[in-house]
Coordinates of C-alpha atoms and ligand atoms in Angstrom, one line a residue:
X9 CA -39.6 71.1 -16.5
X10 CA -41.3 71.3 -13.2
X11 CA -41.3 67.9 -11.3
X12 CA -43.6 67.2 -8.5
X13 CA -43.2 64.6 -5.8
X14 CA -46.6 63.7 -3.7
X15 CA -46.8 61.9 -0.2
X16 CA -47.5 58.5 -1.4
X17 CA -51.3 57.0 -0.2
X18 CA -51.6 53.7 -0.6
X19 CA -51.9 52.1 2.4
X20 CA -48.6 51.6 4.3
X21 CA -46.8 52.8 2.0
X22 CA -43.8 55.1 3.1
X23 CA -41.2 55.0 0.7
X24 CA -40.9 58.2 -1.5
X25 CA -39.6 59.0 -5.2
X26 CA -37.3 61.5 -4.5
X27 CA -34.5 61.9 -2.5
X28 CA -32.7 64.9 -1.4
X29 CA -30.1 63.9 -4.1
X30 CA -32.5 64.0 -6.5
X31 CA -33.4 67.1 -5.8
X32 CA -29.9 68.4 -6.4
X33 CA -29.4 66.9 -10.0
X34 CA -32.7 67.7 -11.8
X35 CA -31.7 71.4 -10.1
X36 CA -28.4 71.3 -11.4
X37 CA -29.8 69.9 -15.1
X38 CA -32.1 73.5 -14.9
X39 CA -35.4 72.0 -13.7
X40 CA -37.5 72.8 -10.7
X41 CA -38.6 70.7 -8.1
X42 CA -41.9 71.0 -5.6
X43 CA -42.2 68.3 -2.8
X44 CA -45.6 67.7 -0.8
X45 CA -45.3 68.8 3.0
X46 CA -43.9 65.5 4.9
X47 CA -44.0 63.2 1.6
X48 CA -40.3 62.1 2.7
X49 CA -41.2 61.5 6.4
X50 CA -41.7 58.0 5.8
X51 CA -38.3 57.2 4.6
X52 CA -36.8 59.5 7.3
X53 CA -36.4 62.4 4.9
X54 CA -37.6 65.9 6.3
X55 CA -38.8 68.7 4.3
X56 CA -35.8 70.8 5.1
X57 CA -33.6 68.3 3.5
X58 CA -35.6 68.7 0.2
X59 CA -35.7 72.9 0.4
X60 CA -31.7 72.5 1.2
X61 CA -31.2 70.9 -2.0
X62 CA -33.5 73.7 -4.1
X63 CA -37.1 72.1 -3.4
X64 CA -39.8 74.2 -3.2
X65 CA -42.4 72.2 -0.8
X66 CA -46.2 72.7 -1.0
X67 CA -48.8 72.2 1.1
X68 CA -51.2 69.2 -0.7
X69 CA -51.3 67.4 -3.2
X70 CA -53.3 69.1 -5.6
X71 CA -51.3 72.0 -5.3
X72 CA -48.3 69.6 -6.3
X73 CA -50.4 68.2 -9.3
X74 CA -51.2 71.4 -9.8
X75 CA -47.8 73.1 -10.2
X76 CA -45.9 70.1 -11.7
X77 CA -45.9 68.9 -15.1
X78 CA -43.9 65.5 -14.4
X79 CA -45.6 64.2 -11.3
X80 CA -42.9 61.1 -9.9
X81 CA -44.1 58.9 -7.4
X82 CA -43.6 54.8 -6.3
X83 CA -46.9 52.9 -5.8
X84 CA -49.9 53.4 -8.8
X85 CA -51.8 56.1 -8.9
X86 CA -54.9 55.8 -5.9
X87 CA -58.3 56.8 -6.9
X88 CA -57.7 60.4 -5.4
X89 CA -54.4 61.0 -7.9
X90 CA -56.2 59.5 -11.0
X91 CA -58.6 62.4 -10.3
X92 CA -56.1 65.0 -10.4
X93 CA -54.3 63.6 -13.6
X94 CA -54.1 65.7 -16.4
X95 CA -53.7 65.4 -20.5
X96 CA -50.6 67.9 -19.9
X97 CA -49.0 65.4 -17.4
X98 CA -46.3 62.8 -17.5
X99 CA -46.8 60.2 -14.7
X100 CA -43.5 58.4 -13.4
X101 CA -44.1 55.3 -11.4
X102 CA -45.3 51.7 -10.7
X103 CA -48.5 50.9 -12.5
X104 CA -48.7 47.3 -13.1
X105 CA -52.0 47.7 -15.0
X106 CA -52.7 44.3 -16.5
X107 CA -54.4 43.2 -13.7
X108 CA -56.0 46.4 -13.6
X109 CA -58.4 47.3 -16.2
X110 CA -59.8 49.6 -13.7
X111 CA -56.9 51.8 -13.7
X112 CA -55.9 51.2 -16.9
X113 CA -59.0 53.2 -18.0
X114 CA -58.8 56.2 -15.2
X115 CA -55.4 57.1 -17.2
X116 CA -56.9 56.6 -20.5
X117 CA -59.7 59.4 -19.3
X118 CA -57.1 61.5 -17.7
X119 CA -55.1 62.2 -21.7
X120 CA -51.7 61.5 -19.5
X121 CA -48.7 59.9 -20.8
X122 CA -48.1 57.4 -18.0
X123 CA -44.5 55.3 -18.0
X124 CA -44.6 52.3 -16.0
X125 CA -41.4 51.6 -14.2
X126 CA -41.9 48.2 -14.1
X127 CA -41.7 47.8 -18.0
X128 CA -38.5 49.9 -19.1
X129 CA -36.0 47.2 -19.4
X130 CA -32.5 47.7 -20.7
X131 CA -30.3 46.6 -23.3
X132 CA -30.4 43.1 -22.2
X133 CA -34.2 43.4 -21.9
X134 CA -33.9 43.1 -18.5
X135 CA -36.0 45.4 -16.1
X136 CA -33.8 48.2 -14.0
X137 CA -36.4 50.0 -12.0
X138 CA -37.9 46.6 -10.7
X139 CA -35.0 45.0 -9.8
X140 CA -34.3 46.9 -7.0
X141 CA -37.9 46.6 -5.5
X142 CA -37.5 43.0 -6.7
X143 CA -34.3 42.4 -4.6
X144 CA -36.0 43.6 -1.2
X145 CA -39.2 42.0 -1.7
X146 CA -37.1 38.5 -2.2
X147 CA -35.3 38.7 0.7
X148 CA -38.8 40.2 2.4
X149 CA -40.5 37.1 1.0
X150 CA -38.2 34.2 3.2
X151 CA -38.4 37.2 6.4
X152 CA -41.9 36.9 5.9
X153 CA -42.6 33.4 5.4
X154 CA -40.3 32.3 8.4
X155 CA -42.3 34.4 10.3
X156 CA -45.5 33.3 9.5
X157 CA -44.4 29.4 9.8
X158 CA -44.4 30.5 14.0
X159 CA -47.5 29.0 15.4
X160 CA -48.8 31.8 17.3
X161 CA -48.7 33.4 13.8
X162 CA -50.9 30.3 12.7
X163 CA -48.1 28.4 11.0
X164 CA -46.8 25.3 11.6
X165 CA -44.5 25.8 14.1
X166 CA -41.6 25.0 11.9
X167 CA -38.2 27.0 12.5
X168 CA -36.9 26.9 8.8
X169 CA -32.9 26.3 9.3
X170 CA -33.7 23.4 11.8
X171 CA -31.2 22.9 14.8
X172 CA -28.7 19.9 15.2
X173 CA -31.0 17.2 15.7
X174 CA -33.7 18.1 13.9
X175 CA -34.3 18.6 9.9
X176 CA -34.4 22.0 8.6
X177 CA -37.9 23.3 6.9
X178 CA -38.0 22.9 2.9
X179 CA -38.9 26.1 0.8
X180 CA -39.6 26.4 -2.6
X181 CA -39.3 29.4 -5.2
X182 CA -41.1 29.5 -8.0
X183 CA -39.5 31.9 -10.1
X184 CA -35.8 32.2 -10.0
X185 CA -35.4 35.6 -11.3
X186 CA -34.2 38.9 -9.1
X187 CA -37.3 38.1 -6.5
X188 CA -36.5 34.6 -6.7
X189 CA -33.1 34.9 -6.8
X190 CA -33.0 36.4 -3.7
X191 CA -35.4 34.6 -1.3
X192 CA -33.8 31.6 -2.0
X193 CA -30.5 33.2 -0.9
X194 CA -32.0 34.2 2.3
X195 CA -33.9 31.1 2.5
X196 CA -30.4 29.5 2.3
X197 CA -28.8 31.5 4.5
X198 CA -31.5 30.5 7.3
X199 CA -29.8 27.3 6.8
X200 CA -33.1 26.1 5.5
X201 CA -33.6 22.9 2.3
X202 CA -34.1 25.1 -0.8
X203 CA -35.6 24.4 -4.6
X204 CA -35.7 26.9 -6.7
X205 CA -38.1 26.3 -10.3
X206 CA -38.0 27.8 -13.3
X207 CA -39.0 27.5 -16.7
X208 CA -36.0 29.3 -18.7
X209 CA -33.7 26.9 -18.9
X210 CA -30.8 29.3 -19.4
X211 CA -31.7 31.0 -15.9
X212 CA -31.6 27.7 -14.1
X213 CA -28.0 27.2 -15.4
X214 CA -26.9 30.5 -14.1
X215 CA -28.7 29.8 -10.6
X216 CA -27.0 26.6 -10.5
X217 CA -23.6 28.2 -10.8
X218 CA -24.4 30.5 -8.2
X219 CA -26.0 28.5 -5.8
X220 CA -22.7 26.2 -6.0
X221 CA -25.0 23.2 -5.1
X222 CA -26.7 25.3 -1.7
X223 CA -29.9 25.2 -3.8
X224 CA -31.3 22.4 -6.0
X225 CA -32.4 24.2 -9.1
X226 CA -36.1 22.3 -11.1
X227 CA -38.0 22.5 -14.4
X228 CA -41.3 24.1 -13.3
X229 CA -43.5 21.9 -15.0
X230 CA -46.5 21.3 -13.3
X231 CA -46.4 17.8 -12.5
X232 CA -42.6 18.6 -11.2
X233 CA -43.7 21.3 -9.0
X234 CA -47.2 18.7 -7.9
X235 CA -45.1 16.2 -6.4
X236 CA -42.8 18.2 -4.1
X237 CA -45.7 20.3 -3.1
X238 CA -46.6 17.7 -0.3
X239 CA -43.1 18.3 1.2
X240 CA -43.4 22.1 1.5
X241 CA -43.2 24.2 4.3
X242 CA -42.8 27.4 2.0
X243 CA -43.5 28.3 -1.3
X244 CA -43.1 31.5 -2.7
X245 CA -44.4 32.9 -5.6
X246 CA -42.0 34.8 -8.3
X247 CA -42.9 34.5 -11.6
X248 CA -43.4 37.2 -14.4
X249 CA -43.8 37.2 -17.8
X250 CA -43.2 41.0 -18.3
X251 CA -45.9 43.3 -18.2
X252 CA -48.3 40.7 -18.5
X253 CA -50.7 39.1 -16.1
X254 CA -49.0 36.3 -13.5
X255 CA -49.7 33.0 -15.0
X256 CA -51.1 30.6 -12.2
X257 CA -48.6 28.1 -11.1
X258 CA -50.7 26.9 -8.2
X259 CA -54.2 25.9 -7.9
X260 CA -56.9 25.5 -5.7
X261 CA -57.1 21.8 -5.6
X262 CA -53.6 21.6 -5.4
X263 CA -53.7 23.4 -1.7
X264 CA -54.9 19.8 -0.7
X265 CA -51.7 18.5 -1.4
X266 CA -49.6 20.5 0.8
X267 CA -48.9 20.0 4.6
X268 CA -51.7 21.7 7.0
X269 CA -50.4 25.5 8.1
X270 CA -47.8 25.8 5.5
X271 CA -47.7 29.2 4.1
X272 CA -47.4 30.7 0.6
X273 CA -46.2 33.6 0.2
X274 CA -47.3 35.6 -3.1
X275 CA -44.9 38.2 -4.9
X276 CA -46.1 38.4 -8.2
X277 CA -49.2 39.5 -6.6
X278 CA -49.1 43.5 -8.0
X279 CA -49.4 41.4 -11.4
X280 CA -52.8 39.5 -10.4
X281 CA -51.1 36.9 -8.4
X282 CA -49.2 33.4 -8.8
X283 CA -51.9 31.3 -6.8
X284 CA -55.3 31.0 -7.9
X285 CA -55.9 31.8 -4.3
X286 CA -54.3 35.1 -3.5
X287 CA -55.7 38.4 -3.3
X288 CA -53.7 41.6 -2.2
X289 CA -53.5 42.1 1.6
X290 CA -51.5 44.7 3.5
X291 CA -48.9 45.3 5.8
X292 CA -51.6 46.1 8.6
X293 CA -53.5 42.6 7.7
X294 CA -51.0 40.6 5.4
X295 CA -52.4 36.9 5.6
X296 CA -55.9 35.2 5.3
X297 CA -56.1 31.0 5.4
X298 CA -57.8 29.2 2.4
X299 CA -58.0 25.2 3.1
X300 CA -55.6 25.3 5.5
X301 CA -53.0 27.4 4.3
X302 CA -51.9 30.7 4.7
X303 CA -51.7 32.8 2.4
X304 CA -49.2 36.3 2.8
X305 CA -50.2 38.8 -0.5
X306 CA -48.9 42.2 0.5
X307 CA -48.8 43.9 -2.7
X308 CA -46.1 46.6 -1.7
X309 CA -43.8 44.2 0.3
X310 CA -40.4 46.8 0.1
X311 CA -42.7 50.1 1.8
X312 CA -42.1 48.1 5.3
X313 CA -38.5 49.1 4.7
X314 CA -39.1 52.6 3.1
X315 CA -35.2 53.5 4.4
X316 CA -33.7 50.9 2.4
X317 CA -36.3 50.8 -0.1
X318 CA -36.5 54.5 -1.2
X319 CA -32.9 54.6 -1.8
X320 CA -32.8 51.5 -3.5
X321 CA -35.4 52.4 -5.9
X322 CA -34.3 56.4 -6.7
X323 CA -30.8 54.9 -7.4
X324 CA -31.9 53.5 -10.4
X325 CA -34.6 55.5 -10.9
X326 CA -32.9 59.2 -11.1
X327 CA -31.2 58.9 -14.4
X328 CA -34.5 58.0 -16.1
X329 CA -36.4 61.3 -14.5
X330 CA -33.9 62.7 -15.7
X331 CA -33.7 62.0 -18.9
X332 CA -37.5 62.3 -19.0
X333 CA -37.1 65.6 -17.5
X334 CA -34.2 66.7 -20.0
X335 CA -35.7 65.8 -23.2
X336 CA -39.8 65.1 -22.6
X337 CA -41.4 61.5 -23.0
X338 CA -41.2 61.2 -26.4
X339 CA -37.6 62.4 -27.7
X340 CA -36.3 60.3 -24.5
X341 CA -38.4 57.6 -26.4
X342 CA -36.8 57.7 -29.4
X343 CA -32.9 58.0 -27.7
X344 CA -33.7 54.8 -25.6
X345 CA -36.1 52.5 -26.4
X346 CA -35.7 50.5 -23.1
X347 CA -37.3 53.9 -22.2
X348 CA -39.9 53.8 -24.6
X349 CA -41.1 50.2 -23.5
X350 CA -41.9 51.9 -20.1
X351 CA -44.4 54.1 -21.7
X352 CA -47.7 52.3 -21.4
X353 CA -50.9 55.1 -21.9
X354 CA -50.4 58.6 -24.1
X355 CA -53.3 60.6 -24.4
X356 CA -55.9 58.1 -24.2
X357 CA -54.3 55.3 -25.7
X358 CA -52.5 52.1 -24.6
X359 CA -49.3 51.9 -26.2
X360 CA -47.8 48.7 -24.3
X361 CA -48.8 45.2 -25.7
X362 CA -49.5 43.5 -22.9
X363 CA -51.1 45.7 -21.1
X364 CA -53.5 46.2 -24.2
X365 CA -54.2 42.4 -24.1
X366 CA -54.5 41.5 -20.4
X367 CA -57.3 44.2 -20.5
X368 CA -58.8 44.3 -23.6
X369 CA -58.3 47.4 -24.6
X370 CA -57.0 48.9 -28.0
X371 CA -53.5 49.0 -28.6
X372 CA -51.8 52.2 -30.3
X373 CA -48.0 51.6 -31.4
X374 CA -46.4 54.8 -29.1
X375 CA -44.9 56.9 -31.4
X376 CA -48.2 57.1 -33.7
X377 CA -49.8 58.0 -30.0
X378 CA -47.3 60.5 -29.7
X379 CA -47.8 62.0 -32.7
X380 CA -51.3 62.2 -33.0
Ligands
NAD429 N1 -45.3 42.3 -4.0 C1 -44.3 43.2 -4.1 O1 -44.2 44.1 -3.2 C2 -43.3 43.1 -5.2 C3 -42.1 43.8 -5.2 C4 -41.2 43.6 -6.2 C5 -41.5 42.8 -7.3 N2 -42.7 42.1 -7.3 C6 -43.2 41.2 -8.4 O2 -42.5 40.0 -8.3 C7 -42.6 39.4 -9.6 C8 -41.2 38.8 -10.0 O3 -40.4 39.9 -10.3 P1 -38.8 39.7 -10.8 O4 -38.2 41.0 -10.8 O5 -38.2 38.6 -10.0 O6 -39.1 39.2 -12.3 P2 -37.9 38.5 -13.2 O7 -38.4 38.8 -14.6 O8 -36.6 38.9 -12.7 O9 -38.2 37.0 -12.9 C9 -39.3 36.3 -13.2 C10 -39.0 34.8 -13.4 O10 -40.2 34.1 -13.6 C11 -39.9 33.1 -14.5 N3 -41.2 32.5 -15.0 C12 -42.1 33.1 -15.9 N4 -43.1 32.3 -16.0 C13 -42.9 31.2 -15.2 C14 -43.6 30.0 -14.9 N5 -44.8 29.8 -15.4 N6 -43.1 29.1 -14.0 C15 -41.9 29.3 -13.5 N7 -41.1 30.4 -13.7 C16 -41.6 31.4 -14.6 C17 -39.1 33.8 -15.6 O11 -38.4 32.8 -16.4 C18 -38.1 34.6 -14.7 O12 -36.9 34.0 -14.4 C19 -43.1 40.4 -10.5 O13 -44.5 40.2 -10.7 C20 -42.9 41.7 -9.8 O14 -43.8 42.8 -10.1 C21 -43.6 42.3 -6.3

């Protein structure tokens, strides 16, 4: 198979979906590999390192779409790479289309077979090629938030672990999966008064074990989470119900219960968003205030650390590609149906629950899509 690697678009984004490593196992496994001029820049990855490894590196990005018949990349396809989608193409990357009806329809028109990384799980259901993402934007998520809690950042002039003297700031997760998981555990280690909520009762228990009594761990009802609101200097947002829209565990009129300047901070914004409040913001511009409170959204929070990120992510990414590239979509599908779960839109159809229902469209079991 030929596998193609474009520059990534969205805005600040600079992690890539290949490494040099990469390279050198699809090569080995028979396949070839073209690489857009500079796509590994970002990530400190020059275009020598790629040809070193057997890459063949073109100039554009159509002439990558062009050439490749698996295109990999990390953030969803941008209006421009919808366009150059084909019914003969397999697309490899984040989609996150509930929210996204828009997009969900650009790859219907396009006849590609599109596999989400964010829905593969494995044999525990659990979801591999998120977690990784998931475990830097946690620990992003407290980074951030501290940050923002400065006053000339418009905070509150809080300083989260407190000093002797004076009480540390309060933070709460909502969430405690891998994202959640891991901002309280930097949230923590800032020394800072930590709640993590939850609804899976079975999760709590596990973060109670591990937290060893550094965290508290609550039931995120929402009365529960109402009345500790008012203490908060933090809150940040981690919940998923996978491949499905974020369910809204903070509204509007329940901004008036929290301290002025306190900051939430949203994760679970590339699947609509936890507040009612949020909308996707950048790196360049990451916050905006509503009633009082700022809000950080930044819908691609590990591409500020592309170095750590792009690693992290093709680590767990590479043996899917290539088993992808091995044994196409659909016998891949059938030898690993974690696999198959990733695989959201084949040939104009939706083939992922979920997605089908947060957007209203049709839903096509996969391997009748596949067939047909
Ligand atoms: N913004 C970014 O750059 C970025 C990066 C990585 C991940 N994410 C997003 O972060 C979110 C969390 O990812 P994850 O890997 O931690 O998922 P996860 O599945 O590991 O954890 C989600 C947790 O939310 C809990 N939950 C579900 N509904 C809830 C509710 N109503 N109240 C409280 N808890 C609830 C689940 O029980 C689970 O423990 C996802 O939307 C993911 O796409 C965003």
């Amino acid at each position: 198979m030929k596998v193609g690697v474009p520059t990534e678009i969205k805005t600040d984004e600079y992690r890539v979906a290949l490494t040099p490593s990469g390279v050198r196992e699809l090569v080995e496994h028979g396949h070839e590999v073209v690489v857009q001029a500079g796509a590994g820049e970002g990530s400190a990855i020059e275009d020598d390192a790629y040809v070193a490894q057997g890459a063949t590196i073109l100039p554009d990005a159509d002439a990558v779409f062009g050439a490749a018949d698996m295109i990999v990349k990390v953030k969803e396809p941008q209006p421009a790479e919808v366009g150059r989608l084909e019914a003969r193409h397999t697309l490899f990357t984040y989609l996150h289309l509930a929210p996204d009806a828009e997009l969900t329809q650009g790859l219907i028109d396009s006849g590609a077979t599109c596999v989400a990384y964010e829905t593969v799980e494995d044999s525990r259901g659990r979801l591999p090629l998120l977690a990784p993402m998931s475990e830097v934007a946690g620990k992003i998520a407290t980074q951030a938030g501290a940050f923002m809690l400065e006053k000339p950042l418009g905070g509150r002039g809080i300083l989260l672990g407190g000093v002797p003297g004076v009480a540390a700031g309060k933070v709460m997760v909502i969430g405690g999966g891998v994202v959640g998981m891991n901002a309280a555990f930097i949230a923590v280690g800032m020394e800072a008064e930590v709640y993590v909520y939850d609804r899976n009762i079975d999760r709590l228990r596990e973060l109670d074990l591990y937290f060893a009594g550094r965290a508290s761990t609550c039931y995120a009802s929402t009365l529960e989470i109402e009345q500790r609101l008012p203490e908060m200097d933090l809150v940040i947002g981690a919940v998923l119900v996978h491949g499905a829209k974020a369910p809204y565990v903070i509204r509007r009129d329940q901004l008036g219960l929290m301290k002025k300047n306190a900051v939430l901070v949203d994760v679970s914004i590339d699947q609509g968003g936890c507040f009612e409040t949020s909308r996707p913001t950048t790196h360049s511009d990451p916050t905006f205030e509503v009633d009082g409170i700022t809000h950080y959204c930044v819908a691609n929070m590990p591409g500020a650390v592309p170095v750590t990120s792009t690693y992290a992510l093709t680590n767990a990414t590479l043996p899917y590609v290539l088993h992808v590239a091995d044994a196409g979509v659909e016998q891949a599908a059938r030898e690993n149906p974690g696999l198959a779960r990733g695989v959201n839109v084949v040939g104009g159809k939706v083939t992922y629950a979920p997605v089908a229902d947060a957007t209203g469209m049709e839903y096509t079991e996969l391997f009748e899509a596949l067939a047909s």
